[in-house]
Amino acid sequence: MATSPRVTSPRAEPDEDENQPRSPSEYKRYSSSSILTDSSQEDSSSDVQMPASTGAKGTKQHKGGKTAQERKNQPTAGKCFKVLFIVVVVGSVVAGTVIVILKLVQQKDSANSGFNGNGYFPIPTAEVDSLAQTAGRIADGTSVTSESLPLGFQLAAFLARNNFNSVRLPLCIENILNDRRPNPDLINTAANRAINVQSYTGLLSSIIRALAFRKISVLLDLHTLTPTDAGGSWTSDNLSEISYLAAVDVLATKLCNDQHWNVIGIDLKNKPYAATWGDNGPNDWAVGAPKIANRMLKGCPNWLAFAQGTVSKHTLRSDDNTQVFSYTDWWGGGLQNEATAPLKLSIPNKLVYAPHYYSPSEYPQSYFVLNGIRDHDLMVGYTEYTNETLKRRVTATTADMFGFLTQYQQGAIVLGEFGGLYTKDAFANLTNRRVIELTMDVASQPGYAGGYVWGLNPETTYEYNPSDTKGSWSEGLVDETWATANEPFLTALKKLDALPFLQPWPCLT
C-alpha cells in the first residue's frame, strides 16, 4: 500500500466524539435503528494447499474425498465514489492511489482494540467469514445470539475505532441468484433492527450500509459457486458462465448506487486454481477475468475489478545463486502470465491485481524451511531459516508470483488475502509470524496498496503448526469468545501504519 506519486486526501483521523464507541460493548447504549432505520467464509477449517511431493500442481483436500475448494444501476454510483475515482485517475498511478482503499489495521492504541462484550465482524482489511456458506443460514460470524452484541453497527464501530478502512465480503453465486432468505433464528433481530434478514441481498445491503456509516469500504468477493462447491474456475458442471455473469448483474443493479457508495468493486473469482492463463481453453482466466470485469463495468463503471492469479509450478535461483529451488503458487497467487497475456478491460485504470500469499500454517511450502523432507503434506527434518534467509525467500517468491508487476503500473497490487497463524505459532523460531510480518513488508513497498488479512473470525482454522505437525488450530483477530481482541496479531498489523495517506474511506463531494 504505498508507491510513487499519488493524489489523495490528507490522512483523516477518526472523529474523537465522546459518543463514539471504542468497543462493541460500549455501543449497547445506542439503538441500531436510531442510526439507520431503513433496512433494505471462506471456511478455512479444511482448506489445505497441497502441492504433491512430485511437484505437481497444488490441490486442497477435504475430509470426504473432495478438494477443499470444491466444498468450500445505474451507470452512476454515488457521487462520493465517483469523485474519488476521478482522484485515482488524475493521480494516473493506480497502484499509488488505491492505497486509500485498503489498509489493514491502523490502530491508535491497544486500548481501542479490545472487545468488552461478545460480537462479530467480517473484514477486513479485515475479512469476513462469510456470506458464502450454507444454503439457508447466515455464515459463522454473522450469526448473533441473544447473548451476543449486534453485528452491524457495534462491529462497524469497532472496526472504525481500530482504523480498518475496508472489508472483503465473501459471497456465493448461487445465493446471489436465488436471493434466498437467511435463517432469522441465527440473528438477534431485536438487537439488529437495521439488519435485513428477508433476503440474501437485503442482508448484504444492510451490512454494507452499516459499514458505510463508519466510512469503511466494501469489496464484494465472488468466493464460491454454490454453498457446497467453491469452484476452481468461474464455471462448473453445476453453474454456467451465463449464471455467473447474471450474479454480477444482480450486484451491479442492486448495489451500484448512492445508498451503497462505499462498495469499491468485485473480486472476480476467489482462487481460480483450476483455470489456465493464455491458452484459449475453456478455463482461460485471461479470457474469463476480463469478461467478468467488463460485465461489471457495463453495469457499474465506477467499480474496480480485483483479479487473482492462477496456479503452476516454478523454479528460482537459490539464495547463493548457485542452485535452484521449486515452488508452487499459492492458490490465487500466480500472476506470472500477466506479463505475456495481460488482462485488458473495456475501461482503463480499473484493474487491481489481488494475489494471495500465506504463512506455512496454510500449507508447509518447502521454501520456508531448510533441508526439509516432504512426508505427504508435512515437511519433516527441517531447520528454520535465519531472519535474513527467510526474508530472501519471501521476497523472491512474492516478486516472482506477482511483485514484478510493480514495474508495469497497469494496476494496483493489493494482497487479496494474506495471513495464517500468528499468536498460536508453534514454530520454535516463530516462522509463521515472521512470514506474515515479511509479507506486510512486501505489501508496504512502492507499487503495492496493502492487503486484506484473513481473517477476523476466530474460527478461521489451519491444519499445520508447525510444518511437521498436522492438526487443527483456529485463530482470527478476535478470540473464541468474540469478547477479546487478538492483541499480538493486531499489534503486528500496526506495521502497516507507516503507509502514507491512510484514512477512513472518504466521501468526497
Coordinates of C-alpha atoms in Angstrom, one line a residue:
M1 CA 0.0 0.0 0.0
A2 CA 2.3 2.7 -1.0
T3 CA 4.0 3.8 -4.1
S4 CA 5.1 6.7 -6.2
P5 CA 3.0 9.8 -6.9
R6 CA -0.4 9.7 -5.6
V7 CA -3.2 12.2 -5.3
T8 CA -5.4 11.5 -2.3
S9 CA -6.9 13.4 0.5
P10 CA -4.8 14.1 3.6
R11 CA -5.0 11.5 6.2
A12 CA -8.1 12.0 8.3
E13 CA -8.2 10.8 11.9
P14 CA -11.5 9.2 13.1
D15 CA -13.7 11.5 15.0
E16 CA -12.9 11.7 18.6
D17 CA -16.5 12.1 19.6
E18 CA -17.2 11.1 23.2
N19 CA -20.3 9.3 21.9
Q20 CA -18.4 7.1 19.6
P21 CA -18.0 3.6 21.0
R22 CA -14.5 2.3 21.5
S23 CA -15.6 -1.3 21.5
P24 CA -18.7 -3.2 20.5
S25 CA -20.0 -3.4 24.1
E26 CA -19.9 0.3 24.5
Y27 CA -22.4 0.5 21.7
K28 CA -25.1 -1.0 24.0
R29 CA -26.3 2.4 25.0
Y30 CA -27.4 3.1 21.4
S31 CA -30.1 1.6 19.3
S32 CA -29.1 0.4 15.9
S33 CA -32.3 1.7 14.4
S34 CA -31.7 5.2 15.8
I35 CA -28.8 5.5 13.4
L36 CA -30.1 3.6 10.4
T37 CA -33.7 2.6 10.3
D38 CA -34.2 1.7 6.7
S39 CA -33.0 -1.9 6.4
S40 CA -33.1 -2.7 2.9
Q41 CA -16.3 -17.8 5.0
E42 CA -14.1 -18.8 3.3
D43 CA -14.2 -21.7 5.6
S44 CA -10.6 -22.5 6.2
S45 CA -11.2 -25.4 8.5
S46 CA -10.3 -27.9 5.9
D47 CA -8.6 -25.8 3.3
V48 CA -5.1 -27.0 2.8
Q49 CA -2.9 -26.3 -0.1
M50 CA -1.2 -29.5 -1.1
P51 CA 1.5 -29.5 -3.8
A52 CA 2.3 -33.1 -4.3
S53 CA 5.8 -34.3 -3.3
T54 CA 6.4 -34.8 -7.0
G55 CA 6.0 -31.1 -7.5
A56 CA 2.6 -31.4 -9.3
K57 CA 0.2 -28.5 -9.1
G58 CA -1.2 -27.9 -5.6
T59 CA -4.6 -29.3 -4.6
K60 CA -6.6 -28.9 -1.4
Q61 CA -8.1 -32.0 0.2
H62 CA -11.3 -32.2 2.2
K63 CA -12.4 -34.8 4.7
G64 CA -14.7 -36.8 2.5
G65 CA -12.5 -37.0 -0.6
K66 CA -13.4 -33.8 -2.3
T67 CA -10.9 -30.9 -2.6
A68 CA -11.4 -28.1 -0.2
Q69 CA -12.0 -25.7 -3.0
E70 CA -14.8 -27.9 -4.2
R71 CA -16.6 -27.5 -0.9
K72 CA -15.6 -24.7 0.2
N73 CA -27.6 0.7 -11.8
Q74 CA -27.4 2.8 -12.9
P75 CA -24.1 3.6 -14.6
T76 CA -23.6 6.3 -11.9
A77 CA -22.8 5.2 -8.5
G78 CA -22.8 7.7 -5.6
K79 CA -21.0 10.9 -6.2
C80 CA -18.7 10.2 -3.3
F81 CA -17.3 7.2 -5.0
K82 CA -17.3 8.7 -8.4
V83 CA -15.3 11.8 -7.3
L84 CA -12.9 9.5 -5.5
F85 CA -12.3 7.6 -8.7
I86 CA -11.6 10.8 -10.5
V87 CA -8.9 11.4 -8.0
V88 CA -7.4 8.0 -8.8
V89 CA -7.4 8.7 -12.5
V90 CA -5.9 12.1 -12.0
G91 CA -3.2 10.6 -9.9
S92 CA -2.5 8.4 -13.0
V93 CA -0.7 5.7 -11.0
V94 CA -3.5 3.5 -9.8
A95 CA -1.1 1.5 -7.8
G96 CA -0.2 4.6 -5.9
T97 CA -3.6 5.9 -5.2
V98 CA -5.7 2.9 -4.4
I99 CA -3.9 2.9 -1.0
V100 CA -6.9 4.8 0.3
I101 CA -9.0 1.7 -0.3
L102 CA -7.2 -0.9 1.7
K103 CA -5.4 -0.6 4.9
L104 CA -5.2 -3.4 7.3
V105 CA -5.3 -2.3 10.9
Q106 CA -4.1 1.1 11.7
Q107 CA -4.6 1.2 15.4
K108 CA -4.2 4.3 17.5
D109 CA -3.5 2.4 20.7
S110 CA -4.0 -1.1 22.0
A111 CA -6.7 0.1 24.4
N112 CA -9.1 0.6 21.5
S113 CA -8.7 -2.9 20.2
G114 CA -10.3 -4.9 22.9
F115 CA -13.8 -6.2 22.9
N116 CA -15.6 -5.8 26.2
G117 CA -18.6 -7.9 25.1
N118 CA -19.5 -10.5 22.5
G119 CA -19.7 -9.6 18.9
Y120 CA -18.5 -10.4 15.4
F121 CA -17.1 -9.0 12.4
P122 CA -16.1 -9.6 8.7
I123 CA -13.4 -7.9 7.4
P124 CA -11.0 -6.9 6.8
T125 CA -8.7 -5.1 5.5
A126 CA -10.2 -7.4 7.7
E127 CA -12.0 -10.3 6.0
V128 CA -15.3 -11.7 6.9
D129 CA -16.1 -15.3 7.2
S130 CA -18.6 -15.3 5.2
L131 CA -21.8 -14.9 3.4
A132 CA -20.6 -17.5 1.0
Q133 CA -21.5 -20.6 3.0
T134 CA -24.5 -22.8 3.7
A135 CA -27.7 -22.5 1.8
G136 CA -30.3 -21.3 4.3
R137 CA -28.3 -19.9 7.1
I138 CA -26.1 -17.0 7.9
A139 CA -22.4 -18.0 8.0
D140 CA -20.5 -18.4 11.2
G141 CA -19.6 -15.0 12.5
T142 CA -22.6 -13.2 11.1
S143 CA -24.9 -15.1 13.5
V144 CA -25.7 -13.2 16.7
T145 CA -27.5 -14.9 19.6
S146 CA -29.4 -13.4 22.4
E147 CA -26.2 -13.3 24.4
S148 CA -24.2 -11.6 21.7
L149 CA -23.9 -8.0 20.7
P150 CA -25.4 -6.7 17.4
L151 CA -23.4 -7.4 14.3
G152 CA -24.0 -4.3 12.2
F153 CA -23.2 -1.1 14.0
Q154 CA -21.3 -2.3 17.0
L155 CA -18.8 -4.1 14.9
A156 CA -18.6 -1.4 12.3
A157 CA -17.8 1.0 15.2
F158 CA -15.2 -1.4 16.5
L159 CA -13.5 -1.6 13.1
A160 CA -13.6 2.2 12.6
R161 CA -12.2 2.7 16.1
N162 CA -9.3 0.4 15.2
N163 CA -8.9 2.1 11.9
F164 CA -9.9 -0.6 9.5
N165 CA -10.9 1.0 6.2
S166 CA -12.1 -1.9 4.1
V167 CA -14.0 -5.2 4.3
R168 CA -13.8 -8.0 1.9
L169 CA -17.2 -9.9 1.9
P170 CA -17.1 -13.5 0.5
L171 CA -20.2 -14.2 -1.4
C172 CA -21.9 -17.2 -3.0
I173 CA -23.0 -17.0 -6.7
E174 CA -26.0 -19.4 -6.2
N175 CA -27.2 -17.4 -3.1
I176 CA -27.0 -14.2 -5.1
L177 CA -29.1 -15.6 -7.9
N178 CA -31.7 -17.3 -5.6
D179 CA -31.6 -14.4 -3.1
R180 CA -32.5 -17.0 -0.5
R181 CA -33.7 -15.8 2.8
P182 CA -31.2 -16.5 5.6
N183 CA -32.4 -18.3 8.8
P184 CA -33.6 -15.4 11.0
D185 CA -33.1 -17.6 14.1
L186 CA -29.4 -17.1 13.7
I187 CA -29.6 -13.3 14.2
N188 CA -30.8 -11.4 17.2
T189 CA -33.2 -9.3 15.1
A190 CA -34.3 -7.3 18.2
A191 CA -30.8 -6.0 18.7
N192 CA -30.2 -5.7 14.9
R193 CA -33.2 -3.9 13.7
A194 CA -31.2 -2.3 10.9
I195 CA -30.1 -5.7 9.6
N196 CA -32.4 -7.0 6.9
V197 CA -32.8 -10.8 7.1
Q198 CA -35.6 -11.0 4.5
S199 CA -33.2 -11.9 1.7
Y200 CA -29.5 -12.6 0.9
T201 CA -29.0 -9.3 -1.0
G202 CA -31.0 -7.5 1.7
L203 CA -28.7 -8.7 4.4
L204 CA -25.7 -7.8 2.2
S205 CA -27.1 -4.3 1.6
S206 CA -27.7 -3.6 5.3
I207 CA -24.2 -4.8 6.2
I208 CA -22.7 -2.6 3.5
R209 CA -24.6 0.5 4.8
A210 CA -23.7 -0.2 8.4
L211 CA -20.0 -0.2 7.3
A212 CA -20.6 3.0 5.2
F213 CA -21.8 4.8 8.3
R214 CA -18.3 4.3 9.7
K215 CA -16.6 5.1 6.4
I216 CA -15.5 1.6 5.7
S217 CA -15.4 0.4 2.1
V218 CA -16.5 -3.0 0.9
L219 CA -15.1 -5.4 -1.7
L220 CA -17.6 -7.9 -3.0
D221 CA -15.7 -11.2 -3.3
L222 CA -17.2 -13.8 -5.6
H223 CA -16.0 -16.6 -3.3
T224 CA -17.9 -19.8 -4.1
L225 CA -20.1 -21.0 -6.8
T226 CA -22.6 -22.8 -4.6
P227 CA -22.8 -23.4 -0.8
T228 CA -21.1 -26.8 -1.4
D229 CA -18.8 -26.0 -4.3
A230 CA -16.1 -23.4 -4.0
G231 CA -15.1 -23.9 -7.6
G232 CA -11.6 -23.7 -9.1
S233 CA -12.9 -21.7 -12.0
W234 CA -15.8 -19.4 -12.7
T235 CA -17.9 -22.2 -14.1
S236 CA -18.6 -25.8 -13.3
D237 CA -20.9 -28.7 -14.2
N238 CA -23.4 -27.2 -11.8
L239 CA -23.1 -23.5 -12.7
S240 CA -22.8 -21.9 -16.1
E241 CA -20.9 -18.8 -17.2
I242 CA -24.3 -17.3 -18.0
S243 CA -25.4 -17.7 -14.4
Y244 CA -22.1 -16.4 -13.1
L245 CA -22.4 -13.2 -15.2
A246 CA -26.1 -12.9 -14.1
A247 CA -24.9 -12.8 -10.5
V248 CA -22.6 -9.9 -11.4
D249 CA -25.6 -8.1 -13.0
V250 CA -27.5 -8.6 -9.8
L251 CA -24.8 -7.0 -7.7
A252 CA -24.3 -4.1 -10.1
T253 CA -28.1 -3.4 -10.3
K254 CA -28.7 -3.5 -6.6
L255 CA -25.5 -2.1 -5.1
C256 CA -24.2 0.5 -7.6
N257 CA -26.0 3.5 -6.3
D258 CA -25.7 6.3 -3.8
Q259 CA -27.0 4.2 -0.9
H260 CA -24.1 1.8 -1.3
W261 CA -21.4 4.4 -2.1
N262 CA -18.7 2.6 -0.2
V263 CA -18.7 -0.5 -2.5
I264 CA -15.3 -0.3 -4.3
G265 CA -15.7 -3.3 -6.7
I266 CA -15.7 -7.0 -7.2
D267 CA -13.1 -9.7 -6.6
L268 CA -13.8 -11.5 -9.8
K269 CA -13.3 -15.1 -8.6
N270 CA -11.7 -16.4 -5.4
K271 CA -8.7 -18.8 -6.0
P272 CA -9.2 -19.8 -9.7
Y273 CA -6.8 -22.7 -9.1
A274 CA -8.3 -24.8 -12.0
A275 CA -8.0 -22.0 -14.5
T276 CA -5.3 -21.7 -17.1
W277 CA -3.9 -18.4 -18.5
G278 CA -3.5 -17.5 -22.1
D279 CA -4.1 -20.9 -23.8
N280 CA -7.6 -20.0 -25.2
G281 CA -9.0 -23.1 -23.5
P282 CA -12.4 -23.3 -21.8
N283 CA -11.0 -22.1 -18.4
D284 CA -8.6 -19.5 -19.7
W285 CA -8.5 -16.8 -17.0
A286 CA -7.0 -14.3 -19.4
V287 CA -10.4 -14.5 -21.2
G288 CA -12.7 -15.1 -18.2
A289 CA -11.4 -12.4 -15.9
P290 CA -11.9 -9.5 -18.5
K291 CA -15.3 -11.0 -19.4
I292 CA -16.5 -10.8 -15.8
A293 CA -14.8 -7.4 -15.2
N294 CA -16.4 -5.9 -18.3
R295 CA -19.8 -7.2 -17.4
M296 CA -19.3 -5.5 -14.0
L297 CA -18.2 -2.3 -15.7
K298 CA -21.2 -2.3 -18.0
G299 CA -23.5 -2.2 -15.0
C300 CA -21.3 -0.1 -12.8
P301 CA -18.4 1.7 -14.5
N302 CA -17.3 3.2 -11.2
W303 CA -16.3 -0.1 -9.6
L304 CA -12.8 -1.6 -9.7
A305 CA -12.0 -5.2 -10.9
F306 CA -9.9 -7.2 -8.5
A307 CA -8.2 -10.1 -10.3
Q308 CA -6.4 -13.0 -8.6
G309 CA -3.9 -15.3 -10.2
T310 CA -3.8 -19.0 -11.2
V311 CA -1.6 -21.9 -10.1
S312 CA 1.5 -23.6 -11.5
K313 CA 5.0 -24.7 -10.5
H314 CA 8.1 -22.6 -10.9
T315 CA 11.8 -22.6 -10.2
L316 CA 14.0 -19.9 -8.8
R317 CA 17.7 -19.4 -8.0
S318 CA 18.7 -20.3 -4.5
D319 CA 19.9 -17.7 -2.0
D320 CA 23.5 -18.1 -3.1
N321 CA 22.6 -18.0 -6.7
T322 CA 24.2 -21.4 -7.3
Q323 CA 21.2 -23.7 -7.1
V324 CA 17.5 -23.6 -7.9
F325 CA 14.5 -24.3 -5.8
S326 CA 11.0 -25.1 -6.8
Y327 CA 7.8 -23.6 -5.5
T328 CA 4.1 -23.8 -6.3
D329 CA 2.0 -20.7 -6.4
W330 CA -0.4 -20.1 -3.6
W331 CA -4.0 -20.5 -4.8
G332 CA -4.9 -17.1 -6.3
G333 CA -1.2 -16.0 -6.2
G334 CA 0.2 -16.8 -9.7
L335 CA 0.2 -13.7 -11.9
Q336 CA 3.3 -14.5 -13.9
N337 CA 1.4 -14.9 -17.2
E338 CA 0.1 -11.3 -17.0
A339 CA 3.4 -10.3 -18.5
T340 CA 2.7 -12.1 -21.7
A341 CA -1.1 -12.3 -21.8
P342 CA -2.2 -9.2 -20.0
L343 CA -5.8 -8.7 -18.9
K344 CA -7.5 -6.0 -21.0
L345 CA -10.6 -4.3 -19.7
S346 CA -13.1 -2.1 -21.5
I347 CA -12.4 0.9 -19.3
P348 CA -8.8 1.8 -18.4
N349 CA -7.4 2.2 -14.9
K350 CA -10.0 -0.2 -13.4
L351 CA -7.7 -3.3 -12.8
V352 CA -6.4 -4.2 -9.3
Y353 CA -4.2 -7.3 -9.0
A354 CA -5.3 -9.2 -5.9
P355 CA -2.9 -12.2 -5.3
H356 CA -2.9 -14.4 -2.2
Y357 CA 0.1 -15.2 0.0
Y358 CA 0.2 -17.1 3.3
S359 CA 2.4 -18.4 6.1
P360 CA 3.2 -22.2 6.3
S361 CA 0.2 -22.8 8.6
E362 CA -1.9 -22.7 5.4
Y363 CA 0.4 -25.3 3.8
P364 CA 4.0 -26.3 4.6
Q365 CA 5.8 -24.9 1.5
S366 CA 9.3 -26.3 1.2
Y367 CA 10.9 -22.9 0.6
F368 CA 10.0 -21.7 4.1
V369 CA 12.5 -24.1 5.8
L370 CA 16.0 -25.5 5.3
N371 CA 16.6 -29.2 4.3
G372 CA 13.0 -30.3 4.9
I373 CA 11.9 -33.7 3.5
R374 CA 8.4 -34.0 2.1
D375 CA 6.3 -36.6 4.0
H376 CA 2.9 -36.4 2.3
D377 CA 1.6 -33.0 3.3
L378 CA 4.2 -32.4 6.0
M379 CA 7.8 -31.1 6.0
V380 CA 10.0 -33.1 8.4
G381 CA 13.6 -33.0 9.5
Y382 CA 13.9 -29.3 8.6
T383 CA 15.8 -26.4 10.2
E384 CA 14.2 -23.0 10.4
Y385 CA 15.8 -20.3 8.4
T386 CA 17.5 -17.2 9.8
N387 CA 15.6 -14.0 9.5
E388 CA 17.8 -12.8 6.6
T389 CA 17.4 -16.0 4.6
L390 CA 13.7 -16.3 5.3
K391 CA 13.3 -12.7 4.1
R392 CA 15.1 -13.5 0.9
R393 CA 12.8 -16.5 0.3
V394 CA 9.6 -14.4 0.9
T395 CA 11.0 -11.6 -1.2
A396 CA 12.0 -13.9 -4.1
T397 CA 8.7 -15.8 -4.3
T398 CA 6.4 -12.8 -3.9
A399 CA 8.4 -11.0 -6.6
D400 CA 8.2 -14.0 -9.0
M401 CA 4.5 -14.6 -8.4
F402 CA 3.3 -11.0 -8.7
G403 CA 5.7 -8.4 -7.4
F404 CA 7.3 -7.9 -10.9
L405 CA 4.0 -6.2 -11.9
T406 CA 5.0 -3.1 -10.0
Q407 CA 7.2 -2.1 -13.0
Y408 CA 4.3 -2.2 -15.4
Q409 CA 1.9 0.0 -13.3
Q410 CA -1.1 -1.2 -15.3
G411 CA -3.0 -1.7 -12.0
A412 CA -2.6 -1.6 -8.3
I413 CA -1.4 -4.7 -6.4
V414 CA -3.4 -5.4 -3.3
L415 CA -3.0 -8.7 -1.5
G416 CA -6.4 -10.3 -1.7
E417 CA -5.7 -12.5 1.2
F418 CA -2.6 -12.9 3.5
G419 CA -2.2 -14.3 6.9
G420 CA -2.1 -17.5 8.9
L421 CA -1.5 -18.5 12.5
Y422 CA 0.2 -15.7 14.4
T423 CA -0.3 -15.8 18.2
K424 CA -0.6 -19.6 18.2
D425 CA 2.5 -20.1 16.1
A426 CA 4.2 -23.3 17.3
F427 CA 7.5 -23.0 15.3
A428 CA 10.4 -22.7 17.8
N429 CA 11.7 -19.7 16.0
L430 CA 8.2 -18.4 15.0
T431 CA 8.4 -18.9 11.3
N432 CA 4.7 -18.4 10.8
R433 CA 4.9 -15.0 12.5
R434 CA 8.0 -14.0 10.6
V435 CA 6.4 -14.9 7.2
I436 CA 3.3 -12.8 8.0
E437 CA 5.5 -9.8 9.0
L438 CA 7.7 -10.2 5.9
T439 CA 4.5 -10.3 3.8
M440 CA 3.4 -7.0 5.3
D441 CA 6.9 -5.6 4.4
V442 CA 6.2 -6.6 0.8
A443 CA 2.7 -5.0 0.8
S444 CA 4.3 -1.8 2.0
Q445 CA 6.6 -1.4 -0.9
P446 CA 6.2 1.0 -3.8
G447 CA 3.7 -0.4 -6.3
Y448 CA 1.6 -2.2 -3.7
A449 CA -1.5 -0.9 -2.0
G450 CA -1.7 -3.1 1.1
G451 CA -3.9 -6.1 1.5
Y452 CA -6.7 -8.0 3.3
V453 CA -5.8 -10.1 6.3
W454 CA -7.5 -13.5 6.5
G455 CA -9.4 -13.4 8.7
L456 CA -11.2 -11.7 11.5
N457 CA -13.2 -14.7 12.6
P458 CA -11.8 -16.7 15.5
E459 CA -13.0 -20.0 13.9
T460 CA -10.6 -19.4 10.9
T461 CA -8.8 -22.8 11.0
Y462 CA -5.4 -24.0 9.8
E463 CA -4.0 -27.6 9.7
Y464 CA -0.3 -27.3 10.0
N465 CA 1.5 -26.0 13.1
P466 CA 4.5 -26.2 12.7
S467 CA 5.2 -27.7 9.3
D468 CA 5.8 -31.3 10.6
T469 CA 2.6 -31.5 12.6
K470 CA -0.9 -31.8 11.3
G471 CA -4.0 -31.0 13.4
S472 CA -6.5 -28.1 13.8
W473 CA -5.7 -24.7 15.1
S474 CA -8.1 -21.7 15.0
E475 CA -7.2 -18.0 15.1
G476 CA -8.6 -14.7 14.0
L477 CA -8.3 -11.1 15.0
V478 CA -10.6 -11.7 18.0
D479 CA -10.6 -14.7 20.3
E480 CA -13.1 -17.5 20.5
T481 CA -15.5 -15.6 22.8
W482 CA -15.7 -12.6 20.4
A483 CA -15.1 -10.6 23.6
T484 CA -11.3 -10.1 23.4
A485 CA -9.1 -8.8 20.6
N486 CA -6.1 -10.9 19.5
E487 CA -3.7 -8.2 20.7
P488 CA -0.4 -9.8 19.4
F489 CA -1.8 -10.1 15.9
L490 CA -3.4 -6.6 15.9
T491 CA -0.1 -5.2 17.2
A492 CA 1.8 -6.9 14.4
L493 CA -0.6 -5.4 11.8
K494 CA 0.4 -1.9 13.0
K495 CA 3.5 -2.4 10.8
L496 CA 1.2 -1.1 8.0
D497 CA 0.6 2.2 9.9
A498 CA 3.7 3.6 8.2
L499 CA 1.9 3.7 4.9
P500 CA 1.1 7.2 3.8
F501 CA -2.3 8.7 3.1
L502 CA -4.2 6.1 5.0
Q503 CA -7.6 7.2 6.2
P504 CA -11.2 6.2 6.6
W505 CA -12.9 5.8 3.2
P506 CA -13.7 9.3 2.3
C507 CA -16.9 10.7 0.9
L508 CA -15.7 13.4 -1.4
T509 CA -18.3 16.0 -2.5

